[in-house]
Short mmCIF file of C-alpha atoms in Angstrom, two decimals:
data_model
loop_
_atom_site.label_atom_id
_atom_site.label_comp_id
_atom_site.label_asym_id
_atom_site.label_seq_id
_atom_site.Cartn_x
_atom_site.Cartn_y
_atom_site.Cartn_z
CA MET C 1 -19.35 22.60 29.26
CA MET C 2 -17.45 20.24 26.97
CA ASP C 3 -20.53 18.09 26.37
CA HIS C 4 -22.62 21.19 25.72
CA LEU C 5 -20.18 22.52 23.10
CA ALA C 6 -19.47 19.22 21.35
CA ASN C 7 -22.14 19.51 18.67
CA THR C 8 -22.30 23.29 18.27
CA GLU C 9 -21.66 25.04 14.98
CA ILE C 10 -19.06 27.37 16.48
CA ASN C 11 -17.01 24.42 17.72
CA SER C 12 -17.13 22.79 14.29
CA GLN C 13 -16.02 26.02 12.63
CA ARG C 14 -13.06 26.43 14.98
CA ILE C 15 -11.87 22.87 14.46
CA ALA C 16 -12.23 23.31 10.70
CA ALA C 17 -10.12 26.50 10.93
CA VAL C 18 -7.33 24.56 12.68
CA GLU C 19 -7.46 21.82 10.05
CA ASN C 20 -7.26 24.45 7.34
CA CYS C 21 -4.16 26.02 8.91
CA PHE C 22 -2.36 22.67 8.82
CA GLY C 23 -3.55 21.99 5.28
CA ALA C 24 -2.96 18.69 3.53
CA SER C 25 0.05 17.93 5.74
CA GLY C 26 -2.13 17.53 8.83
CA GLN C 27 -4.55 14.83 9.90
CA PRO C 28 -8.31 15.45 10.15
CA LEU C 29 -9.25 16.65 13.63
CA ALA C 30 -13.05 16.74 13.54
CA LEU C 31 -14.62 13.84 15.44
CA PRO C 32 -18.02 13.43 17.12
CA GLY C 33 -17.79 14.71 20.68
CA ARG C 34 -14.42 16.45 20.21
CA VAL C 35 -14.22 20.02 21.51
CA LEU C 36 -11.52 22.63 20.89
CA LEU C 37 -10.95 24.30 24.25
CA GLY C 38 -8.05 26.68 23.65
CA GLU C 39 -4.79 27.47 21.93
CA GLY C 40 -1.53 29.28 22.52
CA ILE C 41 2.14 29.57 21.64
CA LEU C 42 4.73 27.89 23.84
CA THR C 43 8.49 27.52 23.53
CA LYS C 44 9.55 23.93 23.01
CA GLU C 45 13.07 22.89 23.98
CA CYS C 46 14.31 21.21 20.81
CA ARG C 47 17.54 19.39 20.16
CA LYS C 48 19.34 22.35 18.58
CA LYS C 49 17.66 25.31 20.31
CA PRO C 50 14.32 26.37 21.81
CA LYS C 51 11.66 27.12 19.21
CA PRO C 52 8.12 28.55 19.33
CA ARG C 53 5.34 26.06 18.62
CA ILE C 54 1.58 26.43 18.33
CA PHE C 55 -0.46 24.22 20.69
CA PHE C 56 -4.16 23.36 20.52
CA LEU C 57 -5.94 21.74 23.46
CA PHE C 58 -8.94 19.55 22.73
CA ASN C 59 -10.93 17.58 25.27
CA ASP C 60 -9.20 14.36 24.24
CA ILE C 61 -5.96 15.29 22.42
CA LEU C 62 -3.16 17.86 22.46
CA VAL C 63 -2.05 19.02 19.00
CA TYR C 64 1.06 21.05 18.24
CA GLY C 65 3.04 22.09 15.19
CA SER C 66 5.56 24.47 13.69
CA ILE C 67 4.54 28.03 12.89
CA VAL C 68 4.89 29.15 9.28
CA ILE C 69 2.45 32.08 9.43
CA ASN C 70 0.67 32.53 12.74
CA LYS C 71 -3.10 32.04 12.53
CA ARG C 72 -2.74 31.11 8.86
CA LYS C 73 -0.30 28.28 8.22
CA TYR C 74 1.24 25.54 10.38
CA ASN C 75 3.08 22.32 9.59
CA SER C 76 4.73 19.32 11.27
CA GLN C 77 1.54 18.38 13.07
CA HIS C 78 1.83 16.18 16.16
CA ILE C 79 -1.12 14.64 18.01
CA ILE C 80 -0.87 13.41 21.61
CA PRO C 81 -3.78 11.48 23.20
CA LEU C 82 -4.45 13.01 26.62
CA GLU C 83 -4.80 9.53 28.11
CA ASP C 84 -1.09 9.03 27.38
CA LEU C 85 0.03 12.38 28.82
CA THR C 86 1.61 13.22 32.18
CA LEU C 87 2.85 16.65 33.34
CA GLU C 88 5.82 17.57 35.51
CA THR C 89 6.64 21.12 36.65
CA LEU C 90 10.32 22.02 36.26
CA PRO C 91 12.51 24.72 37.86
CA ASP C 92 13.61 27.77 35.88
CA THR C 93 16.99 27.90 34.14
CA LEU C 94 19.08 30.87 33.04
CA GLN C 95 17.85 30.39 29.49
CA MET C 96 14.20 29.49 30.06
CA LYS C 97 11.58 30.17 32.71
CA ASN C 98 8.09 28.86 33.48
CA ARG C 99 8.99 25.38 32.30
CA TRP C 100 7.22 22.04 32.54
CA MET C 101 7.61 18.65 30.92
CA ILE C 102 5.08 16.90 28.76
CA LYS C 103 5.66 13.17 29.14
CA THR C 104 4.21 10.44 26.93
CA SER C 105 5.09 6.82 26.21
CA LYS C 106 6.53 7.69 22.80
CA LYS C 107 8.05 11.14 23.30
CA SER C 108 8.76 13.49 26.21
CA PHE C 109 9.80 17.14 25.89
CA VAL C 110 10.05 20.41 27.81
CA VAL C 111 8.00 23.54 27.07
CA SER C 112 7.93 26.99 28.64
CA ALA C 113 5.31 29.73 28.84
CA ALA C 114 5.65 33.49 28.56
CA SER C 115 4.60 33.99 32.19
CA LEU C 116 4.03 32.06 35.39
CA THR C 117 0.29 32.72 35.14
CA GLU C 118 0.18 31.31 31.65
CA ARG C 119 1.98 28.16 32.79
CA LYS C 120 -0.50 27.69 35.64
CA GLU C 121 -3.43 28.06 33.25
CA TRP C 122 -1.99 25.60 30.75
CA ILE C 123 -1.30 23.00 33.41
CA SER C 124 -4.70 23.53 35.03
CA HIS C 125 -6.56 23.08 31.74
CA LEU C 126 -4.49 20.02 30.79
CA GLU C 127 -4.90 18.32 34.14
CA GLU C 128 -8.65 18.94 34.16
CA CYS C 129 -9.04 17.44 30.69
CA ILE C 130 -6.87 14.43 31.54
CA LYS C 131 -8.79 13.75 34.76
CA HIS C 132 -12.15 14.05 32.99
CA LEU C 133 -11.04 11.72 30.20
CA LEU C 134 -9.57 9.06 32.50
CA THR C 135 -12.74 9.09 34.59
CA LYS C 136 -14.83 8.70 31.48
CA THR C 137 -12.79 5.83 30.04
CA GLY C 138 -11.92 4.12 33.32
CA ARG C 139 -8.26 3.94 32.37
CA GLN C 140 -5.33 4.42 34.73
CA PRO C 141 -2.75 7.21 34.23
CA CYS C 142 0.22 6.29 32.06
CA THR C 143 3.28 5.24 34.07
CA GLU C 144 5.83 4.48 31.32
CA HIS C 145 7.32 7.53 29.60
CA ALA C 146 9.97 8.11 26.97
CA ALA C 147 13.11 9.88 28.17
CA PRO C 148 13.40 13.52 27.03
CA TRP C 149 16.38 14.28 24.83
CA ILE C 150 19.05 16.42 26.46
CA PRO C 151 19.72 19.46 24.19
CA ASP C 152 22.90 19.34 22.12
CA LYS C 153 24.28 22.50 23.69
CA ALA C 154 24.05 21.04 27.19
CA THR C 155 27.39 19.30 26.77
CA ASP C 156 30.55 19.50 24.63
CA ILE C 157 31.68 15.95 25.44
CA CYS C 158 30.09 12.53 25.34
CA MET C 159 27.99 11.99 28.45
CA ARG C 160 28.98 8.32 28.65
CA CYS C 161 32.72 8.05 28.02
CA THR C 162 33.32 11.73 29.00
CA GLN C 163 36.36 11.65 26.68
CA THR C 164 35.13 12.32 23.16
CA LYS C 165 34.73 16.01 22.32
CA PHE C 166 32.07 16.99 19.83
CA SER C 167 32.98 19.07 16.79
CA THR C 168 31.83 19.66 13.24
CA LEU C 169 33.34 16.28 12.37
CA THR C 170 32.36 14.41 15.53
CA ARG C 171 28.58 14.24 15.62
CA ARG C 172 26.30 14.18 18.62
CA HIS C 173 23.88 11.29 18.94
CA HIS C 174 21.05 10.63 21.38
CA CYS C 175 20.29 7.41 23.19
CA ARG C 176 16.60 6.64 22.75
CA LYS C 177 16.44 4.97 26.15
CA CYS C 178 18.06 7.58 28.47
CA GLY C 179 18.14 10.66 26.18
CA PHE C 180 21.85 11.31 26.84
CA VAL C 181 24.07 13.05 24.27
CA VAL C 182 26.67 10.45 23.26
CA CYS C 183 29.36 9.82 20.66
CA ALA C 184 29.19 7.22 17.91
CA ASP C 185 31.51 4.79 19.69
CA CYS C 186 29.28 4.87 22.77
CA SER C 187 26.09 4.27 20.78
CA ARG C 188 26.82 1.66 18.14
CA GLN C 189 24.10 -0.70 19.32
CA ARG C 190 20.46 -0.85 18.28
CA PHE C 191 17.62 -2.29 20.30
CA LEU C 192 13.98 -2.97 19.51
CA MET C 193 11.67 -1.00 21.78
CA PRO C 194 8.16 -1.56 20.40
CA ARG C 195 6.67 1.13 22.63
CA LEU C 196 8.76 3.74 20.78
CA SER C 197 9.16 2.36 17.27
CA PRO C 198 8.68 -0.81 15.20
CA LYS C 199 12.35 -0.57 14.19
CA PRO C 200 15.46 -1.03 16.37
CA LEU C 201 16.65 2.32 17.77
CA ARG C 202 20.07 3.71 18.68
CA VAL C 203 20.94 3.23 22.33
CA CYS C 204 24.08 3.90 24.35
CA ASN C 205 26.26 0.99 25.45
CA LEU C 206 25.12 1.17 29.07
CA CYS C 207 21.42 1.16 28.19
CA TYR C 208 22.03 -1.66 25.72
CA ARG C 209 23.47 -3.87 28.45
CA GLN C 210 20.61 -2.98 30.77
CA LEU C 211 18.02 -3.73 28.09
CA LEU C 212 19.66 -7.08 27.34
CA ALA C 213 19.67 -7.96 31.04
CA ASP C 214 15.99 -7.02 31.35
CA LYS C 215 15.14 -9.12 28.31
CA LYS C 216 17.03 -12.07 29.78
CA LYS C 217 15.14 -11.72 33.07
CA GLU C 218 11.82 -11.66 31.24
CA ALA C 219 12.75 -14.78 29.28
CA GLU C 220 13.78 -16.53 32.49
CA ALA C 221 10.51 -15.57 34.18
CA ASP C 222 8.54 -16.90 31.21
CA ARG C 223 10.51 -20.15 31.31
CA ARG C 224 9.77 -20.62 35.01
CA GLN C 225 6.08 -20.10 34.41
CA THR C 226 5.95 -22.78 31.74
CA GLU C 227 8.01 -25.37 33.64
CA PRO C 228 5.16 -26.52 35.96
CA ILE C 229 2.92 -27.04 32.95
CA ARG C 230 5.54 -29.09 31.16
CA SER C 231 6.31 -31.26 34.20
CA ALA C 232 2.62 -31.91 34.80
CA THR C 233 2.15 -33.25 31.28
CA GLN C 234 5.24 -35.46 31.18
CA GLY C 235 4.47 -39.17 30.84
CA TYR C 236 1.24 -38.69 28.97
CA GLU C 237 0.98 -40.00 25.45
CA PRO C 238 -1.09 -38.18 22.84
CA SER C 239 -4.36 -39.84 22.00
CA SER C 240 -4.31 -42.02 18.92
CA GLY C 241 -8.07 -42.28 18.64
CA ASP C 242 -10.30 -40.74 16.03
CA ASP C 243 -12.28 -38.63 18.45
CA SER C 244 -9.83 -35.67 18.67
CA ASP C 245 -11.49 -32.29 18.40
CA LYS C 246 -9.48 -30.50 15.70
CA SER C 247 -11.44 -27.27 15.97
CA ASP C 248 -10.55 -26.94 19.68
CA ASP C 249 -6.86 -27.44 18.89
CA GLU C 250 -6.97 -24.74 16.29
CA LYS C 251 -8.62 -22.34 18.73
CA ALA C 252 -6.00 -23.00 21.35
CA GLU C 253 -3.20 -22.21 18.95
CA GLN C 254 -4.77 -18.84 18.21
CA TRP C 255 -4.72 -17.59 21.79
CA PRO C 256 -2.42 -14.51 22.00
CA ALA C 257 0.38 -14.21 24.39
CA ASP C 258 14.22 31.48 19.90
CA THR C 259 12.38 33.60 22.32
CA GLU C 260 11.13 36.53 20.16
CA PHE C 261 7.54 35.59 20.64
CA TYR C 262 7.79 36.50 24.32
CA THR C 263 7.72 40.16 23.24
CA SER C 264 4.50 39.61 21.32
CA GLU C 265 2.56 39.22 24.60
CA VAL C 266 0.99 36.03 23.33
CA SER C 267 -0.73 34.27 26.19
CA TRP C 268 -3.07 31.37 26.74
CA SER C 269 -6.33 31.98 25.03
CA SER C 270 -9.45 29.99 25.68
CA PHE C 271 -12.43 30.09 23.37
CA HIS C 272 -14.80 29.60 26.25
CA SER C 273 -14.63 31.23 29.66
#
């Protein structure tokens, strides 16, 4: 069905309508072979409080954003490649039901649907698209995921020292490694995690020590791998002749190492049955 719809006029019109709703703030979404399969509103558990978000499922990406005017204007566009996406069903809480987690290597977060049926349909569609895409590309499912941030209201004290109480003057911070809510004193360190960001990110003291230890282990493993090579070449003198192949040397050096929307009865809608 996806291959059949890829080059149809109706598919192009629907993708163009989504692009138009995001306006200049969004990225272009039309690509050869890309199909818009469905859309719907889900509640996303954000740092401050749950908020409604619009989601669009394509055959290769999941797009979501903030709702300014439903069906007319959206902003804060986010694009998640389905190859990088893993799903995990979660139990209900007093505040939110029909929950599941969307996990990726750069960001993980919890969403909830208006009904159990809607959640099942979302997960079914997502899993089918992910399976189809991985089969097509030959890639393996992603195994490394970013930790979801624990909501601010989940705790009134630092989750590391368990002593500092948060207030209007004492800010909450989040460790980018474990997602815990921590105080400033427990998260003064920064660590470079290229998978998440090109810049060093705030981490709690415990995660900082663990990251340092892991880095040290990796350096030690690299050193052990290079030791046999070094010992095997000891005692040899570099050639002093004129027959050295400079081009081969150069090549070797280049080798790389709110929940009001529930009352609106909005449910999963698919363009194609």
